PDB file of C-alpha atoms and ligand atoms in Angstrom:
ATOM      1  CA  MET A 928       0.149   0.177   0.008  1.00  0.00           C
ATOM      2  CA  GLU A 929       1.443   3.261  -0.938  1.00  0.00           C
ATOM      3  CA  LEU A 930       1.006   5.802   1.728  1.00  0.00           C
ATOM      4  CA  SER A 931       0.786   9.894   0.967  1.00  0.00           C
ATOM      5  CA  ASN A 932       3.017  12.271   2.576  1.00  0.00           C
ATOM      6  CA  ARG A 933       0.357  13.333   4.808  1.00  0.00           C
ATOM      7  CA  GLN A 934      -0.216   9.935   5.717  1.00  0.00           C
ATOM      8  CA  GLU A 935       3.487   9.023   6.727  1.00  0.00           C
ATOM      9  CA  GLN A 936       3.505  12.338   8.740  1.00  0.00           C
ATOM     10  CA  ILE A 937       0.353  11.403  10.393  1.00  0.00           C
ATOM     11  CA  ILE A 938       2.117   7.734  11.234  1.00  0.00           C
ATOM     12  CA  GLN A 939       5.049   9.520  12.511  1.00  0.00           C
ATOM     13  CA  ILE A 940       3.355  11.960  14.847  1.00  0.00           C
ATOM     14  CA  VAL A 941       1.447   9.219  16.246  1.00  0.00           C
ATOM     15  CA  LYS A 942       4.483   6.976  16.626  1.00  0.00           C
ATOM     16  CA  ASP A 943       6.131   9.664  18.484  1.00  0.00           C
ATOM     17  CA  ASN A 944       3.260  10.992  20.659  1.00  0.00           C
ATOM     18  CA  GLY A 945       0.663   8.490  20.879  1.00  0.00           C
ATOM     19  CA  PRO A 946      -2.058   8.073  22.196  1.00  0.00           C
ATOM     20  CA  ILE A 947      -2.773  11.058  20.695  1.00  0.00           C
ATOM     21  CA  THR A 948      -6.216  12.676  19.754  1.00  0.00           C
ATOM     22  CA  GLY A 949      -7.394  13.351  16.208  1.00  0.00           C
ATOM     23  CA  GLU A 950      -7.719  16.938  17.268  1.00  0.00           C
ATOM     24  CA  ASN A 951      -3.949  17.200  18.446  1.00  0.00           C
ATOM     25  CA  ILE A 952      -2.821  15.501  15.090  1.00  0.00           C
ATOM     26  CA  ALA A 953      -4.629  18.147  13.419  1.00  0.00           C
ATOM     27  CA  ASP A 954      -2.860  21.069  15.225  1.00  0.00           C
ATOM     28  CA  ARG A 955       0.435  19.764  14.534  1.00  0.00           C
ATOM     29  CA  LEU A 956      -0.269  19.442  10.862  1.00  0.00           C
ATOM     30  CA  ASP A 957      -2.227  22.836  10.965  1.00  0.00           C
ATOM     31  CA  LEU A 958      -5.082  21.439   9.164  1.00  0.00           C
ATOM     32  CA  THR A 959      -8.757  20.816  10.534  1.00  0.00           C
ATOM     33  CA  ARG A 960      -9.875  17.594  11.922  1.00  0.00           C
ATOM     34  CA  ALA A 961     -12.387  17.003   9.049  1.00  0.00           C
ATOM     35  CA  THR A 962      -9.674  17.438   6.609  1.00  0.00           C
ATOM     36  CA  LEU A 963      -7.682  14.914   8.672  1.00  0.00           C
ATOM     37  CA  ARG A 964     -10.636  12.212   8.676  1.00  0.00           C
ATOM     38  CA  PRO A 965     -10.255  10.303   5.559  1.00  0.00           C
ATOM     39  CA  ASP A 966      -6.256   9.542   6.080  1.00  0.00           C
ATOM     40  CA  LEU A 967      -7.251   8.511   9.922  1.00  0.00           C
ATOM     41  CA  ALA A 968      -9.994   6.128   8.628  1.00  0.00           C
ATOM     42  CA  ILE A 969      -7.816   4.693   6.040  1.00  0.00           C
ATOM     43  CA  LEU A 970      -4.488   4.213   8.420  1.00  0.00           C
ATOM     44  CA  THR A 971      -6.861   2.682  10.927  1.00  0.00           C
ATOM     45  CA  MET A 972      -8.492   0.327   8.595  1.00  0.00           C
ATOM     46  CA  ALA A 973      -5.377  -0.579   7.249  1.00  0.00           C
ATOM     47  CA  GLY A 974      -4.228  -1.318  10.644  1.00  0.00           C
ATOM     48  CA  PHE A 975      -1.193   0.950  11.206  1.00  0.00           C
ATOM     49  CA  LEU A 976      -3.091   2.868  13.662  1.00  0.00           C
ATOM     50  CA  ASP A 977      -5.561   1.919  16.126  1.00  0.00           C
ATOM     51  CA  ALA A 978      -8.030   4.409  17.923  1.00  0.00           C
ATOM     52  CA  ARG A 979      -9.431   3.948  21.421  1.00  0.00           C
ATOM     53  CA  PRO A 980     -12.531   6.034  22.399  1.00  0.00           C
ATOM     54  CA  ARG A 981     -11.368   8.770  24.863  1.00  0.00           C
ATOM     55  CA  VAL A 982      -7.617   7.869  24.656  1.00  0.00           C
ATOM     56  CA  GLY A 983      -6.492   8.473  21.156  1.00  0.00           C
ATOM     57  CA  TYR A 984      -4.736   7.098  18.073  1.00  0.00           C
ATOM     58  CA  PHE A 985      -1.821   4.924  18.553  1.00  0.00           C
ATOM     59  CA  PHE A 986       0.743   2.794  16.620  1.00  0.00           C
ATOM     60  CA  THR A 987       0.345  -0.590  16.371  1.00  0.00           C
ATOM     61  CA  GLY A 988       3.828  -1.350  15.052  1.00  0.00           C
ATOM     62  CA  LYS A 989       2.902  -3.268  12.345  1.00  0.00           C
ATOM     63  CA  THR A 990       4.771  -3.047   8.885  1.00  0.00           C
ATOM     64  CA  GLY A 991       3.152  -2.729   5.438  1.00  0.00           C
ATOM     65  CA  SER A 992       4.278  -6.502   4.590  1.00  0.00           C
ATOM     66  CA  GLU A 993       3.154  -7.705   8.101  1.00  0.00           C
ATOM     67  CA  LEU A 994      -0.505  -6.266   7.422  1.00  0.00           C
ATOM     68  CA  PHE A 995      -0.646  -8.003   3.745  1.00  0.00           C
ATOM     69  CA  THR A 996       0.369 -11.247   5.068  1.00  0.00           C
ATOM     70  CA  GLU A 997      -2.395 -10.976   8.308  1.00  0.00           C
ATOM     71  CA  LYS A 998      -4.916 -10.170   5.789  1.00  0.00           C
ATOM     72  CA  LEU A 999      -3.767 -12.961   3.094  1.00  0.00           C
ATOM     73  CA  LYS A1000      -4.095 -14.965   6.127  1.00  0.00           C
ATOM     74  CA  LYS A1001      -7.598 -14.664   6.170  1.00  0.00           C
ATOM     75  CA  PHE A1002      -9.051 -15.267   2.874  1.00  0.00           C
ATOM     76  CA  LYS A1003     -11.256 -18.244   2.668  1.00  0.00           C
ATOM     77  CA  VAL A1004     -11.784 -20.535  -0.323  1.00  0.00           C
ATOM     78  CA  SER A1005     -15.360 -19.361  -0.723  1.00  0.00           C
ATOM     79  CA  GLU A1006     -14.623 -15.799  -1.190  1.00  0.00           C
ATOM     80  CA  TYR A1007     -12.647 -17.067  -4.660  1.00  0.00           C
ATOM     81  CA  GLN A1008     -14.005 -19.966  -5.808  1.00  0.00           C
ATOM     82  CA  SER A1009     -15.495 -20.574  -9.401  1.00  0.00           C
ATOM     83  CA  LEU A1010     -18.424 -22.369 -10.592  1.00  0.00           C
ATOM     84  CA  PRO A1011     -17.653 -26.231 -11.231  1.00  0.00           C
ATOM     85  CA  ILE A1012     -18.147 -27.660 -14.193  1.00  0.00           C
ATOM     86  CA  LEU A1013     -19.343 -31.231 -13.805  1.00  0.00           C
ATOM     87  CA  VAL A1014     -19.494 -34.375 -16.337  1.00  0.00           C
ATOM     88  CA  GLU A1015     -21.319 -37.620 -15.777  1.00  0.00           C
ATOM     89  CA  GLU A1016     -18.839 -40.450 -15.561  1.00  0.00           C
ATOM     90  CA  ASN A1017     -20.462 -42.342 -18.597  1.00  0.00           C
ATOM     91  CA  VAL A1018     -20.104 -39.258 -21.006  1.00  0.00           C
ATOM     92  CA  SER A1019     -17.728 -40.130 -23.744  1.00  0.00           C
ATOM     93  CA  THR A1020     -14.141 -38.679 -23.705  1.00  0.00           C
ATOM     94  CA  TYR A1021     -15.297 -36.772 -26.973  1.00  0.00           C
ATOM     95  CA  ASP A1022     -18.246 -34.999 -25.555  1.00  0.00           C
ATOM     96  CA  ALA A1023     -15.890 -33.889 -22.311  1.00  0.00           C
ATOM     97  CA  ILE A1024     -13.389 -32.294 -24.782  1.00  0.00           C
ATOM     98  CA  CYS A1025     -16.345 -30.306 -26.237  1.00  0.00           C
ATOM     99  CA  THR A1026     -17.408 -29.635 -22.699  1.00  0.00           C
ATOM    100  CA  MET A1027     -13.957 -28.568 -21.498  1.00  0.00           C
ATOM    101  CA  PHE A1028     -13.918 -26.180 -24.909  1.00  0.00           C
ATOM    102  CA  LEU A1029     -17.318 -24.641 -24.552  1.00  0.00           C
ATOM    103  CA  GLU A1030     -17.055 -23.878 -20.795  1.00  0.00           C
ATOM    104  CA  ASP A1031     -13.502 -22.568 -21.241  1.00  0.00           C
ATOM    105  CA  VAL A1032     -11.929 -24.167 -18.352  1.00  0.00           C
ATOM    106  CA  GLY A1033      -8.812 -26.653 -17.851  1.00  0.00           C
ATOM    107  CA  THR A1034     -10.410 -29.189 -15.181  1.00  0.00           C
ATOM    108  CA  LEU A1035     -13.729 -30.616 -15.374  1.00  0.00           C
ATOM    109  CA  PHE A1036     -14.891 -33.046 -12.431  1.00  0.00           C
ATOM    110  CA  VAL A1037     -16.903 -36.356 -12.895  1.00  0.00           C
ATOM    111  CA  ILE A1038     -19.767 -37.270 -10.996  1.00  0.00           C
ATOM    112  CA  ASP A1039     -21.829 -40.763 -10.608  1.00  0.00           C
ATOM    113  CA  ASN A1040     -25.462 -40.636 -11.280  1.00  0.00           C
ATOM    114  CA  LYS A1041     -26.004 -39.760  -7.674  1.00  0.00           C
ATOM    115  CA  THR A1042     -23.652 -36.566  -8.550  1.00  0.00           C
ATOM    116  CA  HIS A1043     -20.848 -37.387  -6.013  1.00  0.00           C
ATOM    117  CA  LEU A1044     -17.721 -36.808  -6.777  1.00  0.00           C
ATOM    118  CA  VAL A1045     -15.870 -39.902  -8.515  1.00  0.00           C
ATOM    119  CA  GLY A1046     -12.974 -38.303 -10.588  1.00  0.00           C
ATOM    120  CA  VAL A1047     -11.123 -35.269 -12.229  1.00  0.00           C
ATOM    121  CA  LEU A1048     -10.355 -34.659 -15.941  1.00  0.00           C
ATOM    122  CA  SER A1049      -7.528 -32.161 -16.879  1.00  0.00           C
ATOM    123  CA  ARG A1050      -6.729 -30.850 -20.230  1.00  0.00           C
ATOM    124  CA  LYS A1051      -3.689 -33.666 -20.299  1.00  0.00           C
ATOM    125  CA  ASP A1052      -5.735 -36.418 -19.326  1.00  0.00           C
ATOM    126  CA  LEU A1053      -7.840 -35.619 -22.245  1.00  0.00           C
ATOM    127  CA  LEU A1054      -4.727 -35.055 -24.830  1.00  0.00           C
ATOM    128  CA  ARG A1055      -3.314 -38.643 -23.830  1.00  0.00           C
ATOM    129  CA  ALA A1056      -6.508 -40.443 -24.713  1.00  0.00           C
ATOM    130  CA  SER A1057      -6.724 -38.507 -27.952  1.00  0.00           C
ATOM    131  CA  MET A1058      -3.289 -39.855 -28.765  1.00  0.00           C
ATOM    132  CA  GLY A1059      -4.122 -43.047 -29.379  1.00  0.00           C
ATOM    133  CA  SER A1060      -6.111 -44.381 -32.544  1.00  0.00           C
ATOM    134  CA  GLN A1061      -8.973 -45.187 -30.228  1.00  0.00           C
ATOM    135  CA  ASP A1062     -12.697 -43.774 -31.028  1.00  0.00           C
ATOM    136  CA  LEU A1063     -13.133 -40.966 -28.455  1.00  0.00           C
ATOM    137  CA  SER A1064     -16.865 -41.154 -28.528  1.00  0.00           C
ATOM    138  CA  SER A1065     -16.649 -44.595 -27.422  1.00  0.00           C
ATOM    139  CA  ILE A1066     -14.260 -44.082 -24.395  1.00  0.00           C
ATOM    140  CA  PRO A1067     -16.423 -43.089 -21.496  1.00  0.00           C
ATOM    141  CA  VAL A1068     -14.356 -40.588 -19.182  1.00  0.00           C
ATOM    142  CA  HIS A1069     -14.265 -42.767 -16.024  1.00  0.00           C
ATOM    143  CA  ILE A1070     -11.631 -44.950 -18.016  1.00  0.00           C
ATOM    144  CA  ILE A1071      -9.214 -41.901 -18.366  1.00  0.00           C
ATOM    145  CA  MET A1072      -9.995 -39.887 -15.331  1.00  0.00           C
ATOM    146  CA  THR A1073      -8.030 -39.592 -12.138  1.00  0.00           C
ATOM    147  CA  ARG A1074     -10.364 -41.317  -9.732  1.00  0.00           C
ATOM    148  CA  MET A1075     -11.364 -41.330  -6.007  1.00  0.00           C
ATOM    149  CA  PRO A1076      -9.957 -41.371  -3.570  1.00  0.00           C
ATOM    150  CA  ASN A1077      -6.784 -39.996  -5.057  1.00  0.00           C
ATOM    151  CA  ILE A1078      -8.646 -36.687  -5.435  1.00  0.00           C
ATOM    152  CA  THR A1079      -7.485 -33.714  -3.816  1.00  0.00           C
ATOM    153  CA  ILE A1080     -10.252 -31.445  -2.506  1.00  0.00           C
ATOM    154  CA  CYS A1081     -10.819 -28.504  -0.156  1.00  0.00           C
ATOM    155  CA  GLU A1082     -13.808 -27.175   1.414  1.00  0.00           C
ATOM    156  CA  GLU A1083     -15.561 -23.502   1.360  1.00  0.00           C
ATOM    157  CA  ASP A1084     -14.235 -22.943   4.701  1.00  0.00           C
ATOM    158  CA  ASP A1085     -10.767 -23.600   4.161  1.00  0.00           C
ATOM    159  CA  LEU A1086      -7.829 -21.156   3.888  1.00  0.00           C
ATOM    160  CA  LEU A1087      -7.023 -19.983   0.412  1.00  0.00           C
ATOM    161  CA  LEU A1088      -3.549 -20.260   1.311  1.00  0.00           C
ATOM    162  CA  ASP A1089      -4.141 -24.157   2.626  1.00  0.00           C
ATOM    163  CA  ALA A1090      -5.805 -24.504  -0.789  1.00  0.00           C
ATOM    164  CA  ALA A1091      -2.954 -22.843  -2.602  1.00  0.00           C
ATOM    165  CA  GLN A1092      -0.366 -25.240  -0.774  1.00  0.00           C
ATOM    166  CA  LYS A1093      -2.213 -28.398  -1.835  1.00  0.00           C
ATOM    167  CA  LEU A1094      -1.956 -27.039  -5.706  1.00  0.00           C
ATOM    168  CA  ILE A1095       1.580 -26.605  -5.401  1.00  0.00           C
ATOM    169  CA  GLU A1096       2.097 -29.795  -3.360  1.00  0.00           C
ATOM    170  CA  LYS A1097       0.471 -32.153  -6.065  1.00  0.00           C
ATOM    171  CA  GLN A1098       1.380 -30.028  -8.904  1.00  0.00           C
ATOM    172  CA  ILE A1099      -2.365 -29.892 -10.276  1.00  0.00           C
ATOM    173  CA  ASP A1100      -3.997 -26.667 -11.625  1.00  0.00           C
ATOM    174  CA  ALA A1101      -7.628 -27.001  -9.854  1.00  0.00           C
ATOM    175  CA  LEU A1102      -9.325 -28.270  -6.841  1.00  0.00           C
ATOM    176  CA  PRO A1103     -12.849 -29.283  -6.362  1.00  0.00           C
ATOM    177  CA  VAL A1104     -15.037 -27.596  -3.789  1.00  0.00           C
ATOM    178  CA  VAL A1105     -16.622 -30.092  -1.740  1.00  0.00           C
ATOM    179  CA  ASN A1106     -19.472 -30.459   0.668  1.00  0.00           C
ATOM    180  CA  ARG A1107     -19.469 -33.697   2.526  1.00  0.00           C
ATOM    181  CA  THR A1108     -22.629 -35.659   2.913  1.00  0.00           C
ATOM    182  CA  GLU A1109     -23.502 -39.008   4.485  1.00  0.00           C
ATOM    183  CA  ASP A1110     -22.977 -41.068   1.104  1.00  0.00           C
ATOM    184  CA  GLY A1111     -20.190 -39.067  -0.545  1.00  0.00           C
ATOM    185  CA  LEU A1112     -18.803 -35.971  -1.948  1.00  0.00           C
ATOM    186  CA  GLU A1113     -21.048 -33.201  -3.482  1.00  0.00           C
ATOM    187  CA  VAL A1114     -19.068 -30.694  -5.773  1.00  0.00           C
ATOM    188  CA  ILE A1115     -20.075 -27.068  -5.157  1.00  0.00           C
ATOM    189  CA  GLY A1116     -17.117 -25.297  -6.616  1.00  0.00           C
ATOM    190  CA  ARG A1117     -13.771 -25.150  -8.494  1.00  0.00           C
ATOM    191  CA  LEU A1118     -10.545 -23.663  -6.953  1.00  0.00           C
ATOM    192  CA  THR A1119      -7.994 -22.915  -9.450  1.00  0.00           C
ATOM    193  CA  LYS A1120      -4.551 -21.294  -9.984  1.00  0.00           C
ATOM    194  CA  THR A1121      -6.205 -18.346 -11.723  1.00  0.00           C
ATOM    195  CA  ASN A1122      -8.748 -17.637  -8.466  1.00  0.00           C
ATOM    196  CA  ILE A1123      -5.419 -17.493  -6.437  1.00  0.00           C
ATOM    197  CA  THR A1124      -3.707 -15.166  -8.539  1.00  0.00           C
ATOM    198  CA  LYS A1125      -6.933 -12.938  -8.619  1.00  0.00           C
ATOM    199  CA  ALA A1126      -6.856 -12.692  -5.004  1.00  0.00           C
ATOM    200  CA  LEU A1127      -2.927 -11.840  -4.870  1.00  0.00           C
ATOM    201  CA  VAL A1128      -3.817  -9.138  -7.341  1.00  0.00           C
ATOM    202  CA  GLU A1129      -6.979  -7.777  -5.433  1.00  0.00           C
ATOM    203  CA  LEU A1130      -4.850  -7.516  -2.084  1.00  0.00           C
ATOM    204  CA  ALA A1131      -1.985  -5.719  -3.760  1.00  0.00           C
ATOM    205  CA  ARG A1132      -4.316  -2.949  -5.447  1.00  0.00           C
ATOM    206  CA  ASP A1133      -6.362  -2.626  -2.285  1.00  0.00           C
ATOM    207  CA  GLN A1134      -5.783   0.470  -0.864  1.00  0.00           C
ATOM    208  CA  HIS A1135      -7.059  -0.425   2.437  1.00  0.00           C
ATOM    209  CA  LEU A1136      -5.258  -2.870   3.059  1.00  0.00           C
TER     210      LEU A1136
HETATM  211  P1  ADP B1866      -2.447 -30.751 -16.986  1.00  0.00           P
HETATM  212  O1  ADP B1866      -2.486 -32.292 -16.962  1.00  0.00           O
HETATM  213  O2  ADP B1866      -3.337 -30.358 -17.814  1.00  0.00           O
HETATM  214  O3  ADP B1866      -1.358 -30.166 -16.717  1.00  0.00           O
HETATM  215  P2  ADP B1866      -3.227 -30.680 -13.951  1.00  0.00           P
HETATM  216  O4  ADP B1866      -1.480 -30.655 -13.527  1.00  0.00           O
HETATM  217  O5  ADP B1866      -4.425 -30.068 -13.095  1.00  0.00           O
HETATM  218  O6  ADP B1866      -3.617 -30.512 -15.336  1.00  0.00           O
HETATM  219  O7  ADP B1866      -3.346 -32.365 -13.802  1.00  0.00           O
HETATM  220  C1  ADP B1866      -2.368 -33.311 -13.683  1.00  0.00           C
HETATM  221  C2  ADP B1866      -2.941 -34.404 -13.449  1.00  0.00           C
HETATM  222  O8  ADP B1866      -3.383 -34.684 -12.209  1.00  0.00           O
HETATM  223  C3  ADP B1866      -3.792 -35.325 -14.277  1.00  0.00           C
HETATM  224  O9  ADP B1866      -3.906 -36.740 -14.465  1.00  0.00           O
HETATM  225  C4  ADP B1866      -5.307 -34.655 -13.443  1.00  0.00           C
HETATM  226  O10 ADP B1866      -6.159 -35.781 -13.738  1.00  0.00           O
HETATM  227  C5  ADP B1866      -4.859 -35.109 -12.073  1.00  0.00           C
HETATM  228  N1  ADP B1866      -5.514 -34.046 -11.171  1.00  0.00           N
HETATM  229  C6  ADP B1866      -5.923 -32.817 -11.309  1.00  0.00           C
HETATM  230  N2  ADP B1866      -6.753 -32.251 -10.534  1.00  0.00           N
HETATM  231  C7  ADP B1866      -6.619 -32.999  -9.363  1.00  0.00           C
HETATM  232  C8  ADP B1866      -7.112 -33.022  -8.078  1.00  0.00           C
HETATM  233  N3  ADP B1866      -7.862 -32.068  -7.697  1.00  0.00           N
HETATM  234  N4  ADP B1866      -6.824 -34.400  -7.415  1.00  0.00           N
HETATM  235  C9  ADP B1866      -6.305 -35.262  -7.832  1.00  0.00           C
HETATM  236  N5  ADP B1866      -6.059 -35.364  -9.339  1.00  0.00           N
HETATM  237  C10 ADP B1866      -5.856 -34.441 -10.027  1.00  0.00           C
END
């Protein structure tokens, strides 16, 4: 987060004199309390300053990168997941390829007739199947998919960082976001490397870190 000169000055004043009232900070800068209000709000929201009623502002001692990390560690999968694209396990490999193109995704999740997760199809799984001379419309996807229980999953309440760690460890591009039910896993979302990249960019651009 880029701080303005005035915001830097405010931090310095609070560091040296805190706890200090908004009125007092304004006096030292020769400004009115009203002029200062947006800056104080930003610095408080960003976590640089804290304010206690009837005491005033004080410096939290946190650096920009500490605050960045603190915020990143709070992101949940639910805030960044995309919609899952599902195919039924008896669908042909040819149809799965069409679905992947039409839906513009890199990973499909495969479900059984009770809509429970049974497998994952990546671009490379489909490419590999296309390399042989078989008729793709006669090969059901359950033959070529990566299957349960070898599927790496996450849940809506998981931390985004933990999901990102799984993507790195398993060297995969996407995780199904699931709900555990009594008889299986229901797919409710899709978490990809793109979602995580978006979270990072959003965080870096957020002026109110
Ligand atoms: P690509 O193969 O197109 O590079 P991935 O790296 O995501 O895409 O997939 C690599 C392999 O891992 C594929 O065989 C795929 O079926 C499998 N895979 C992908 N996602 C998962 C997952 N969440 N759990 C288990 N296996 C997965």
